[in-house]
mmCIF file of C-alpha atoms in Angstrom:
data_model
loop_
_atom_site.group_PDB
_atom_site.id
_atom_site.type_symbol
_atom_site.label_atom_id
_atom_site.label_comp_id
_atom_site.label_asym_id
_atom_site.label_seq_id
_atom_site.Cartn_x
_atom_site.Cartn_y
_atom_site.Cartn_z
ATOM 1 C CA MET A 1 0.000 0.000 0.000
ATOM 2 C CA LYS A 2 2.799 2.347 0.907
ATOM 3 C CA LYS A 3 4.612 1.477 -2.322
ATOM 4 C CA LYS A 4 1.499 2.203 -4.383
ATOM 5 C CA PHE A 5 1.088 5.592 -2.700
ATOM 6 C CA LEU A 6 4.657 6.599 -3.563
ATOM 7 C CA SER A 7 4.097 5.684 -7.194
ATOM 8 C CA ILE A 8 1.025 7.867 -7.390
ATOM 9 C CA MET A 9 2.914 10.852 -5.883
ATOM 10 C CA LEU A 10 5.763 10.455 -8.337
ATOM 11 C CA ILE A 11 3.402 10.459 -11.300
ATOM 12 C CA ALA A 12 1.620 13.548 -9.982
ATOM 13 C CA THR A 13 4.907 15.441 -9.554
ATOM 14 C CA MET A 14 5.942 14.627 -13.100
ATOM 15 C CA CYS A 15 2.623 15.873 -14.444
ATOM 16 C CA ILE A 16 2.972 19.166 -12.583
ATOM 17 C CA SER A 17 6.514 19.637 -13.931
ATOM 18 C CA LEU A 18 5.414 18.899 -17.472
ATOM 19 C CA ALA A 19 2.515 21.331 -17.179
ATOM 20 C CA ALA A 20 4.800 24.045 -15.919
ATOM 21 C CA CYS A 21 7.244 23.497 -18.782
ATOM 22 C CA GLY A 22 4.446 23.472 -21.272
ATOM 23 C CA GLY A 23 3.065 26.789 -19.988
ATOM 24 C CA LYS A 24 6.449 28.460 -20.188
ATOM 25 C CA GLU A 25 6.933 27.250 -23.724
ATOM 26 C CA ASN A 26 3.470 28.483 -24.721
ATOM 27 C CA LYS A 27 4.225 31.907 -23.198
ATOM 28 C CA GLU A 28 7.572 32.148 -24.969
ATOM 29 C CA SER A 29 5.931 31.023 -28.200
ATOM 30 C CA SER A 30 3.221 33.637 -27.757
ATOM 31 C CA ASN A 31 5.811 36.374 -27.113
ATOM 32 C CA THR A 32 7.791 35.318 -30.182
ATOM 33 C CA GLU A 33 4.689 35.430 -32.350
ATOM 34 C CA SER A 34 3.801 38.895 -30.991
ATOM 35 C CA SER A 35 7.334 40.161 -31.678
ATOM 36 C CA GLU A 36 7.304 38.754 -35.183
ATOM 37 C CA GLN A 37 3.912 40.323 -35.863
ATOM 38 C CA SER A 38 5.173 43.704 -34.593
ATOM 39 C CA THR A 39 8.291 43.484 -36.765
ATOM 40 C CA GLN A 40 6.150 42.525 -39.734
ATOM 41 C CA LYS A 41 3.878 45.533 -39.134
ATOM 42 C CA GLU A 42 6.881 47.891 -38.918
ATOM 43 C CA SER A 43 8.280 46.361 -42.082
ATOM 44 C CA GLU A 44 4.947 46.753 -43.818
ATOM 45 C CA SER A 45 4.777 50.392 -42.636
ATOM 46 C CA THR A 46 8.275 51.112 -43.941
ATOM 47 C CA THR A 47 7.512 49.387 -47.218
ATOM 48 C CA GLU A 48 4.315 51.391 -47.509
ATOM 49 C CA SER A 49 6.263 54.663 -46.952
ATOM 50 C CA GLU A 50 8.870 53.673 -49.525
ATOM 51 C CA GLU A 51 6.163 52.812 -52.000
ATOM 52 C CA SER A 52 4.560 56.215 -51.352
ATOM 53 C CA ALA A 53 7.816 58.008 -52.227
ATOM 54 C CA GLY A 54 8.320 55.628 -55.100
ATOM 55 C CA ASN A 55 4.929 56.517 -56.516
ATOM 56 C CA LEU A 56 6.218 59.990 -57.366
ATOM 57 C CA SER A 57 7.577 60.526 -60.849
ATOM 58 C CA LYS A 58 11.189 61.705 -61.108
ATOM 59 C CA SER A 59 10.076 65.248 -61.870
ATOM 60 C CA GLU A 60 7.700 65.240 -58.885
ATOM 61 C CA GLN A 61 10.391 63.794 -56.631
ATOM 62 C CA THR A 62 12.773 66.589 -57.680
ATOM 63 C CA ALA A 63 10.168 69.229 -56.802
ATOM 64 C CA TYR A 64 9.419 67.457 -53.504
ATOM 65 C CA ASP A 65 13.105 67.297 -52.537
ATOM 66 C CA PHE A 66 13.653 70.918 -53.559
ATOM 67 C CA ILE A 67 10.838 72.136 -51.298
ATOM 68 C CA SER A 68 12.062 69.836 -48.531
ATOM 69 C CA ALA A 69 15.532 71.447 -48.752
ATOM 70 C CA ILE A 70 13.943 74.901 -48.481
ATOM 71 C CA GLN A 71 11.970 73.772 -45.429
ATOM 72 C CA LYS A 72 15.187 72.600 -43.791
ATOM 73 C CA GLU A 73 16.989 75.800 -44.853
ATOM 74 C CA ASP A 74 19.651 73.635 -46.463
ATOM 75 C CA TYR A 75 20.805 76.303 -48.912
ATOM 76 C CA GLU A 76 23.712 74.272 -50.248
ATOM 77 C CA LYS A 77 21.210 71.559 -51.208
ATOM 78 C CA VAL A 78 18.837 74.132 -52.722
ATOM 79 C CA LYS A 79 21.737 75.392 -54.839
ATOM 80 C CA GLU A 80 22.337 71.853 -56.180
ATOM 81 C CA PHE A 81 18.814 71.715 -57.626
ATOM 82 C CA LEU A 82 19.120 74.895 -59.707
ATOM 83 C CA ASN A 83 19.184 74.442 -63.469
ATOM 84 C CA VAL A 84 22.068 76.897 -64.017
ATOM 85 C CA ASP A 85 25.798 77.234 -63.488
ATOM 86 C CA THR A 86 25.909 78.350 -59.840
ATOM 87 C CA THR A 87 29.536 79.578 -59.839
ATOM 88 C CA TYR A 88 28.385 83.092 -58.948
ATOM 89 C CA ILE A 89 25.564 82.087 -56.571
ATOM 90 C CA THR A 90 26.408 81.386 -52.934
ATOM 91 C CA LYS A 91 24.347 79.761 -50.203
ATOM 92 C CA GLU A 92 24.400 83.152 -48.449
ATOM 93 C CA ASP A 93 22.753 84.646 -51.546
ATOM 94 C CA LEU A 94 19.990 82.045 -51.361
ATOM 95 C CA GLU A 95 19.540 82.581 -47.641
ATOM 96 C CA TRP A 96 18.905 86.277 -48.378
ATOM 97 C CA LEU A 97 16.770 85.680 -51.476
ATOM 98 C CA LEU A 98 14.361 82.916 -50.437
ATOM 99 C CA PRO A 99 12.379 84.916 -47.848
ATOM 100 C CA ARG A 100 11.821 87.486 -50.625
ATOM 101 C CA THR A 101 10.351 85.047 -53.157
ATOM 102 C CA SER A 102 7.140 83.040 -53.569
ATOM 103 C CA TYR A 103 8.798 80.343 -51.431
ATOM 104 C CA SER A 104 8.943 82.577 -48.345
ATOM 105 C CA ASP A 105 6.203 80.626 -46.491
ATOM 106 C CA VAL A 106 8.070 77.369 -47.035
ATOM 107 C CA VAL A 107 11.337 78.481 -45.415
ATOM 108 C CA GLY A 108 11.597 76.709 -42.041
ATOM 109 C CA ASN A 109 8.096 75.217 -42.467
ATOM 110 C CA GLU A 110 8.071 71.705 -40.944
ATOM 111 C CA MET A 111 4.598 70.746 -42.141
ATOM 112 C CA GLU A 112 3.948 67.798 -44.443
ATOM 113 C CA ILE A 113 4.427 68.271 -48.177
ATOM 114 C CA LYS A 114 1.310 66.981 -49.922
ATOM 115 C CA ASP A 115 -1.169 67.428 -52.793
ATOM 116 C CA ILE A 116 1.591 67.014 -55.374
ATOM 117 C CA VAL A 117 0.198 67.616 -58.863
ATOM 118 C CA SER A 118 2.172 67.432 -62.099
ATOM 119 C CA SER A 119 1.368 69.020 -65.450
ATOM 120 C CA GLY A 120 2.776 65.856 -67.022
ATOM 121 C CA GLY A 121 5.429 67.420 -69.249
ATOM 122 C CA LYS A 122 8.011 65.061 -70.727
ATOM 123 C CA THR A 123 11.040 67.406 -70.673
ATOM 124 C CA GLN A 124 9.622 70.296 -68.663
ATOM 125 C CA ASP A 125 7.075 70.001 -65.900
ATOM 126 C CA ASN A 126 5.184 72.303 -63.563
ATOM 127 C CA ILE A 127 4.631 70.759 -60.142
ATOM 128 C CA SER A 128 2.261 72.231 -57.575
ATOM 129 C CA LEU A 129 2.647 71.287 -53.907
ATOM 130 C CA LYS A 130 1.265 72.250 -50.515
ATOM 131 C CA SER A 131 3.033 72.536 -47.193
ATOM 132 C CA GLY A 132 0.552 73.547 -44.554
ATOM 133 C CA PRO A 133 -1.136 76.766 -45.725
ATOM 134 C CA ALA A 134 1.603 77.400 -48.309
ATOM 135 C CA SER A 135 0.876 76.513 -51.930
ATOM 136 C CA VAL A 136 3.862 76.668 -54.279
ATOM 137 C CA SER A 137 4.719 75.809 -57.843
ATOM 138 C CA VAL A 138 8.023 74.398 -59.010
ATOM 139 C CA ASN A 139 9.123 74.374 -62.651
ATOM 140 C CA VAL A 140 11.499 71.522 -63.414
ATOM 141 C CA GLU A 141 13.316 70.670 -66.612
ATOM 142 C CA LEU A 142 15.284 67.723 -67.914
ATOM 143 C CA ASN A 143 18.862 68.847 -68.565
ATOM 144 C CA ASP A 144 21.476 67.498 -70.985
ATOM 145 C CA ASP A 145 22.597 64.944 -68.392
ATOM 146 C CA ASN A 146 19.041 63.579 -68.208
ATOM 147 C CA GLU A 147 18.569 65.010 -64.705
ATOM 148 C CA TRP A 148 15.554 66.972 -63.536
ATOM 149 C CA LYS A 149 16.575 70.443 -62.320
ATOM 150 C CA VAL A 150 14.660 73.463 -61.046
ATOM 151 C CA ASN A 151 14.155 76.662 -63.047
ATOM 152 C CA CYS A 152 13.733 79.630 -60.719
ATOM 153 C CA ASN A 153 13.915 83.059 -62.329
ATOM 154 C CA GLU A 154 12.989 84.607 -58.989
ATOM 155 C CA PHE A 155 16.480 83.752 -57.742
ATOM 156 C CA TYR A 156 18.776 84.747 -60.588
ATOM 157 C CA ILE A 157 19.351 86.468 -63.918
ATOM 158 C CA SER A 158 20.629 84.136 -66.620
ATOM 159 C CA ASP A 159 23.268 85.256 -69.140
ATOM 160 C CA TRP A 160 23.855 88.633 -67.507
ATOM 161 C CA LYS A 161 25.730 90.932 -69.908
ATOM 162 C CA VAL A 162 28.561 93.020 -68.464
ATOM 163 C CA LYS A 163 30.518 95.448 -70.636
ATOM 164 C CA ALA A 164 33.992 96.034 -69.210
ATOM 165 C CA PRO A 165 36.568 98.429 -70.724
ATOM 166 C CA LYS A 166 38.662 96.406 -73.129
ATOM 167 C CA GLY A 167 41.437 94.487 -71.375
ATOM 168 C CA VAL A 168 40.090 95.200 -67.888
ATOM 169 C CA THR A 169 39.406 92.104 -65.781
ATOM 170 C CA PHE A 170 36.794 91.855 -63.052
ATOM 171 C CA LYS A 171 35.530 89.807 -60.142
ATOM 172 C CA LEU A 172 31.914 89.307 -59.136
ATOM 173 C CA GLY A 173 32.058 89.079 -55.371
ATOM 174 C CA GLU A 174 35.125 86.933 -54.763
ATOM 175 C CA VAL A 175 34.928 84.993 -58.027
ATOM 176 C CA GLU A 176 36.903 86.078 -61.101
ATOM 177 C CA ALA A 177 35.126 86.253 -64.446
ATOM 178 C CA PRO A 178 37.434 84.366 -66.840
ATOM 179 C CA LYS A 179 38.059 85.730 -70.322
ATOM 180 C CA THR A 180 36.360 82.613 -71.686
ATOM 181 C CA LEU A 181 33.082 84.344 -70.760
ATOM 182 C CA ILE A 182 33.758 87.179 -73.238
ATOM 183 C CA GLU A 183 31.197 86.750 -76.009
ATOM 184 C CA SER A 184 32.164 89.803 -78.080
ATOM 185 C CA THR A 185 34.800 92.540 -78.168
ATOM 186 C CA ASP A 186 35.379 95.800 -80.008
ATOM 187 C CA GLU A 187 37.707 98.786 -79.821
ATOM 188 C CA ARG A 188 36.152 99.965 -76.560
ATOM 189 C CA TRP A 189 34.487 97.058 -74.732
ATOM 190 C CA ASP A 190 34.765 93.405 -73.784
ATOM 191 C CA THR A 191 31.234 92.048 -73.332
ATOM 192 C CA TYR A 192 30.970 89.206 -70.819
ATOM 193 C CA SER A 193 28.031 86.826 -70.475
ATOM 194 C CA ILE A 194 27.762 85.636 -66.872
ATOM 195 C CA PRO A 195 25.810 82.320 -66.694
ATOM 196 C CA ALA A 196 23.682 83.220 -63.664
ATOM 197 C CA VAL A 197 23.806 85.874 -60.941
ATOM 198 C CA PRO A 198 21.534 86.349 -57.910
ATOM 199 C CA ILE A 199 19.012 89.185 -58.070
ATOM 200 C CA LYS A 200 20.503 91.211 -55.229
ATOM 201 C CA GLU A 201 23.088 93.945 -54.936
ATOM 202 C CA ALA A 202 26.412 92.730 -56.285
ATOM 203 C CA THR A 203 29.939 94.061 -55.819
ATOM 204 C CA LEU A 204 32.086 94.054 -58.951
ATOM 205 C CA THR A 205 35.807 94.799 -58.737
ATOM 206 C CA PHE A 206 37.410 95.854 -62.026
ATOM 207 C CA SER A 207 41.188 95.750 -62.406
ATOM 208 C CA SER A 208 43.217 97.714 -64.955
ATOM 209 C CA GLU A 209 46.883 96.860 -65.425
ATOM 210 C CA THR A 210 47.609 100.602 -65.651
ATOM 211 C CA PHE A 211 45.079 102.292 -63.364
ATOM 212 C CA GLY A 212 44.462 99.767 -60.574
ATOM 213 C CA ASP A 213 41.152 98.628 -59.062
ATOM 214 C CA PHE A 214 37.676 100.153 -59.227
ATOM 215 C CA GLU A 215 34.770 98.843 -57.125
ATOM 216 C CA LEU A 216 31.202 99.236 -58.366
ATOM 217 C CA LYS A 217 27.902 98.067 -56.903
ATOM 218 C CA THR A 218 24.812 97.212 -58.910
ATOM 219 C CA THR A 219 21.756 94.963 -58.846
ATOM 220 C CA PRO A 220 21.762 92.668 -61.910
ATOM 221 C CA SER A 221 18.805 92.903 -64.269
ATOM 222 C CA THR A 222 17.916 91.865 -67.788
ATOM 223 C CA GLU A 223 19.517 95.124 -68.962
ATOM 224 C CA GLU A 224 23.148 95.092 -70.099
ATOM 225 C CA TYR A 225 25.476 96.572 -67.479
ATOM 226 C CA LYS A 226 28.124 99.014 -68.696
ATOM 227 C CA ALA A 227 31.008 99.564 -66.284
ATOM 228 C CA ILE A 228 32.090 103.220 -66.246
ATOM 229 C CA LEU A 229 35.306 103.364 -64.230
ATOM 230 C CA GLU A 230 35.530 106.969 -63.128
ATOM 231 C CA PHE A 231 38.704 108.428 -61.639
ATOM 232 C CA ASP A 232 38.517 110.130 -58.267
ATOM 233 C CA GLU A 233 38.628 113.919 -58.207
ATOM 234 C CA GLU A 234 42.298 114.189 -57.253
ATOM 235 C CA THR A 235 43.441 111.865 -60.043
ATOM 236 C CA ALA A 236 41.144 113.557 -62.580
ATOM 237 C CA ASN A 237 42.488 117.033 -61.727
ATOM 238 C CA LYS A 238 46.057 115.847 -62.308
ATOM 239 C CA ILE A 239 45.008 114.490 -65.706
ATOM 240 C CA TYR A 240 43.371 117.843 -66.607
ATOM 241 C CA GLU A 241 46.636 119.584 -65.731
ATOM 242 C CA ASP A 242 48.518 117.123 -67.952
ATOM 243 C CA VAL A 243 46.120 117.914 -70.814
ATOM 244 C CA LYS A 244 46.619 121.643 -70.310
ATOM 245 C CA LYS A 245 50.418 121.233 -70.418
ATOM 246 C CA MET A 246 50.243 119.035 -73.536
ATOM 247 C CA MET A 247 48.080 121.546 -75.423
ATOM 248 C CA ASN A 248 50.373 124.443 -74.533
ATOM 249 C CA ASP A 249 53.446 122.416 -75.537
ATOM 250 C CA ILE A 250 51.796 121.710 -78.918
ATOM 251 C CA ASN A 251 51.176 125.439 -79.434
ATOM 252 C CA ALA A 252 54.771 126.221 -78.458
ATOM 253 C CA VAL A 253 55.995 123.948 -81.277
ATOM 254 C CA TYR A 254 53.909 125.892 -83.807
ATOM 255 C CA ASP A 255 55.015 129.226 -82.335
ATOM 256 C CA SER A 256 58.607 128.102 -82.936
ATOM 257 C CA GLY A 257 57.854 127.863 -86.676
ATOM 258 C CA LYS A 258 57.507 124.063 -86.968
ATOM 259 C CA THR A 259 54.604 122.797 -89.071
ATOM 260 C CA GLU A 260 55.658 119.334 -90.292
ATOM 261 C CA THR A 261 53.825 116.251 -89.046
ATOM 262 C CA THR A 262 57.059 114.865 -87.614
ATOM 263 C CA ASP A 263 57.276 117.940 -85.387
ATOM 264 C CA TYR A 264 54.215 116.735 -83.453
ATOM 265 C CA LYS A 265 55.099 113.072 -83.185
ATOM 266 C CA GLU A 266 56.076 113.375 -79.511
ATOM 267 C CA PHE A 267 52.452 114.208 -78.617
ATOM 268 C CA VAL A 268 50.947 111.147 -80.307
ATOM 269 C CA SER A 269 50.667 107.723 -78.623
ATOM 270 C CA ASP A 270 51.825 104.549 -80.348
ATOM 271 C CA LEU A 271 48.267 103.359 -79.716
ATOM 272 C CA ALA A 272 46.884 105.953 -82.129
ATOM 273 C CA ALA A 273 45.896 105.140 -85.722
ATOM 274 C CA PRO A 274 48.764 105.666 -88.224
ATOM 275 C CA ASP A 275 47.145 108.720 -89.833
ATOM 276 C CA PHE A 276 46.179 110.411 -86.568
ATOM 277 C CA ILE A 277 49.339 112.526 -86.560
ATOM 278 C CA ASN A 278 48.160 114.105 -89.833
ATOM 279 C CA THR A 279 44.836 115.003 -88.197
ATOM 280 C CA LEU A 280 46.614 116.569 -85.229
ATOM 281 C CA THR A 281 48.967 118.636 -87.407
ATOM 282 C CA ASP A 282 46.092 119.907 -89.562
ATOM 283 C CA ASN A 283 44.146 120.950 -86.456
ATOM 284 C CA VAL A 284 47.104 122.852 -84.993
ATOM 285 C CA ILE A 285 47.615 124.751 -88.246
ATOM 286 C CA THR A 286 43.879 125.496 -88.520
ATOM 287 C CA GLN A 287 43.944 126.986 -85.025
ATOM 288 C CA TYR A 288 46.461 129.592 -86.150
ATOM 289 C CA THR A 289 45.403 130.169 -89.737
ATOM 290 C CA TRP A 290 41.629 130.428 -89.351
ATOM 291 C CA ASN A 291 40.770 134.082 -90.101
ATOM 292 C CA ASN A 292 44.496 134.779 -90.103
ATOM 293 C CA SER A 293 44.035 138.408 -91.053
ATOM 294 C CA LEU A 294 43.705 138.917 -87.317
ATOM 295 C CA ASN A 295 47.275 137.651 -86.968
ATOM 296 C CA PRO A 296 46.671 135.486 -83.876
ATOM 297 C CA LYS A 297 49.656 134.602 -81.714
ATOM 298 C CA ASN A 298 50.611 133.364 -78.269
ATOM 299 C CA ILE A 299 47.617 131.042 -78.000
ATOM 300 C CA LYS A 300 47.487 129.753 -74.443
ATOM 301 C CA VAL A 301 45.260 127.227 -72.732
ATOM 302 C CA THR A 302 44.470 128.826 -69.398
ATOM 303 C CA GLN A 303 42.042 126.317 -67.872
ATOM 304 C CA VAL A 304 41.006 122.672 -68.367
ATOM 305 C CA LEU A 305 38.117 121.232 -66.368
ATOM 306 C CA GLY A 306 35.966 118.111 -66.538
ATOM 307 C CA ARG A 307 32.489 118.194 -68.032
ATOM 308 C CA ASN A 308 29.497 115.954 -67.424
ATOM 309 C CA ASP A 309 27.785 114.911 -70.612
ATOM 310 C CA ASP A 310 24.998 112.331 -70.871
ATOM 311 C CA GLU A 311 26.375 111.107 -74.181
ATOM 312 C CA LYS A 312 29.973 110.686 -73.032
ATOM 313 C CA THR A 313 28.933 109.795 -69.453
ATOM 314 C CA LYS A 314 31.647 110.870 -66.987
ATOM 315 C CA PRO A 315 34.278 113.637 -67.232
ATOM 316 C CA CYS A 316 37.334 111.414 -66.694
ATOM 317 C CA PHE A 317 37.287 107.630 -66.839
ATOM 318 C CA VAL A 318 39.043 104.475 -68.017
ATOM 319 C CA TYR A 319 38.514 103.978 -71.752
ATOM 320 C CA THR A 320 40.467 100.719 -72.089
ATOM 321 C CA THR A 321 42.860 99.031 -69.685
ATOM 322 C CA ASN A 322 45.670 101.459 -70.665
ATOM 323 C CA THR A 323 43.848 104.537 -72.013
ATOM 324 C CA ILE A 324 41.813 107.390 -70.541
ATOM 325 C CA ALA A 325 38.797 109.271 -71.858
ATOM 326 C CA VAL A 326 38.373 112.929 -70.852
ATOM 327 C CA ASN A 327 35.296 115.033 -71.437
ATOM 328 C CA LEU A 328 36.516 118.613 -71.116
ATOM 329 C CA ARG A 329 35.862 122.307 -70.818
ATOM 330 C CA VAL A 330 38.807 124.296 -72.180
ATOM 331 C CA GLU A 331 39.501 128.016 -71.935
ATOM 332 C CA LYS A 332 41.930 129.584 -74.433
ATOM 333 C CA LYS A 333 43.340 133.095 -74.715
ATOM 334 C CA TRP A 334 45.431 134.726 -77.448
ATOM 335 C CA GLU A 335 46.560 138.013 -78.921
ATOM 336 C CA GLU A 336 45.181 139.559 -82.110
ATOM 337 C CA SER A 337 46.357 142.464 -84.204
ATOM 338 C CA HIS A 338 43.268 144.631 -83.718
ATOM 339 C CA LYS A 339 42.885 144.298 -79.952
ATOM 340 C CA ASP A 340 44.761 143.445 -76.814
ATOM 341 C CA GLY A 341 43.385 139.956 -76.463
ATOM 342 C CA SER A 342 40.662 137.420 -77.211
ATOM 343 C CA SER A 343 39.431 134.307 -75.491
ATOM 344 C CA THR A 344 37.013 131.444 -75.904
ATOM 345 C CA LYS A 345 35.597 128.570 -73.888
ATOM 346 C CA VAL A 346 35.097 125.312 -75.779
ATOM 347 C CA HIS A 347 34.245 121.685 -75.159
ATOM 348 C CA GLY A 348 36.521 118.785 -75.967
ATOM 349 C CA TYR A 349 36.763 115.000 -75.883
ATOM 350 C CA PHE A 350 40.137 113.211 -75.967
ATOM 351 C CA ILE A 351 41.317 109.622 -75.696
ATOM 352 C CA LEU A 352 44.695 109.634 -73.973
ATOM 353 C CA GLU A 353 47.520 107.341 -73.004
ATOM 354 C CA LYS A 354 48.964 108.052 -69.562
ATOM 355 C CA THR A 355 52.740 108.203 -69.553
ATOM 356 C CA ASP A 356 55.319 108.694 -66.810
ATOM 357 C CA ASP A 357 55.620 112.408 -67.577
ATOM 358 C CA GLY A 358 52.097 113.293 -68.731
ATOM 359 C CA VAL A 359 49.665 112.207 -71.449
ATOM 360 C CA LYS A 360 49.719 111.515 -75.182
ATOM 361 C CA LEU A 361 46.874 111.674 -77.693
ATOM 362 C CA VAL A 362 45.279 108.489 -78.982
ATOM 363 C CA ASN A 363 42.203 110.041 -80.577
ATOM 364 C CA MET A 364 39.869 113.025 -80.374
ATOM 365 C CA ASP A 365 36.309 113.862 -81.269
ATOM 366 C CA ALA A 366 36.215 115.943 -84.456
ATOM 367 C CA SER A 367 33.060 117.732 -83.334
ATOM 368 C CA ASN A 368 34.437 118.468 -79.847
ATOM 369 C CA ASN A 369 38.015 119.400 -80.635
ATOM 370 C CA PRO A 370 39.562 122.171 -78.510
ATOM 371 C CA ILE A 371 42.889 122.068 -80.335
ATOM 372 C CA LYS A 372 41.689 123.795 -83.512
ATOM 373 C CA ALA A 373 38.954 125.930 -81.905
ATOM 374 C CA ARG A 374 39.707 129.669 -81.925
ATOM 375 C CA ASN A 375 36.763 131.970 -82.146
ATOM 376 C CA SER A 376 34.702 134.262 -79.993
ATOM 377 C CA MET A 377 31.755 131.820 -79.820
ATOM 378 C CA THR A 378 32.163 130.884 -76.178
ATOM 379 C CA ARG A 379 30.348 127.712 -75.027
ATOM 380 C CA ASP A 380 28.270 127.576 -71.883
ATOM 381 C CA TRP A 381 30.134 125.910 -69.059
#
């Protein structure tokens, strides 16, 4: 009887142990299944999100990413999306520009980008998007590398034309404009075409090998920009004095009885046209022989000043990298046989080469030529 009782107790203990093991296994199995189901749900959620992004066309995705970069104020990334050469556009430019464009409400906006609608263009597409209350439109275009890029004329001017005096180099901000950007040149100007510049005030530094640096500020536009490099007042006044001395030295040669073209060679620059010395000599002679019954002599230039003229722009400025243009008022006095003295005030326009000891003539305006002028018809100053 005692032996039978022990057998029953042993069997009962084994059953309890097996039940306990079975429960633990069921619990672990249940936990594993729950974990697997959770992982599966997360995976399905991720896959669903990826499929949502994948449902966008390439043009739509470009617009989406562009707006996302603006939201994050990632201006370097914004710059990468632009469909232009961004050599002359900085992230600081974009940081200043964006709050002043139609994208202003998107800057720093963390709301979801949604309601993406495409016009369906094959090589150019207009995409409309919403981010919170902000509705924006993005124009994208397929470039030569088969990449979708953003056109944004609110940010920049494309192919900005800058006319610089011939031979003068310049920098836009801190970036040099290489001579490869010169699209045309003539006697006076080199015309540059800058691929793209931000629509904000720009600093341009022009450098002449003869006259040094000139800094100008302007806001780029669709209009061609002409760089007038004006000398400061002190420099201009020295040039006017050089012109006065040159003109009086020319008259002194004539007063000494010399009238051959070779006699005036020292006043003519090597940059002048070959026949310019003939023009100069003829003008000097005309000055003395016009109405010569009055027997004019001792013609002196008494004053040379600058003159503002809308047509010729500034009174004293860089013409090319090694020449000067001067727009002048000239006063002359002389003696005549019938009276003690005469005088006149005339206008003049010279192109000059600056030398170590003064200036030399390169060219002059036939209609504004103070060398040959000698009459009592005084011009208004």
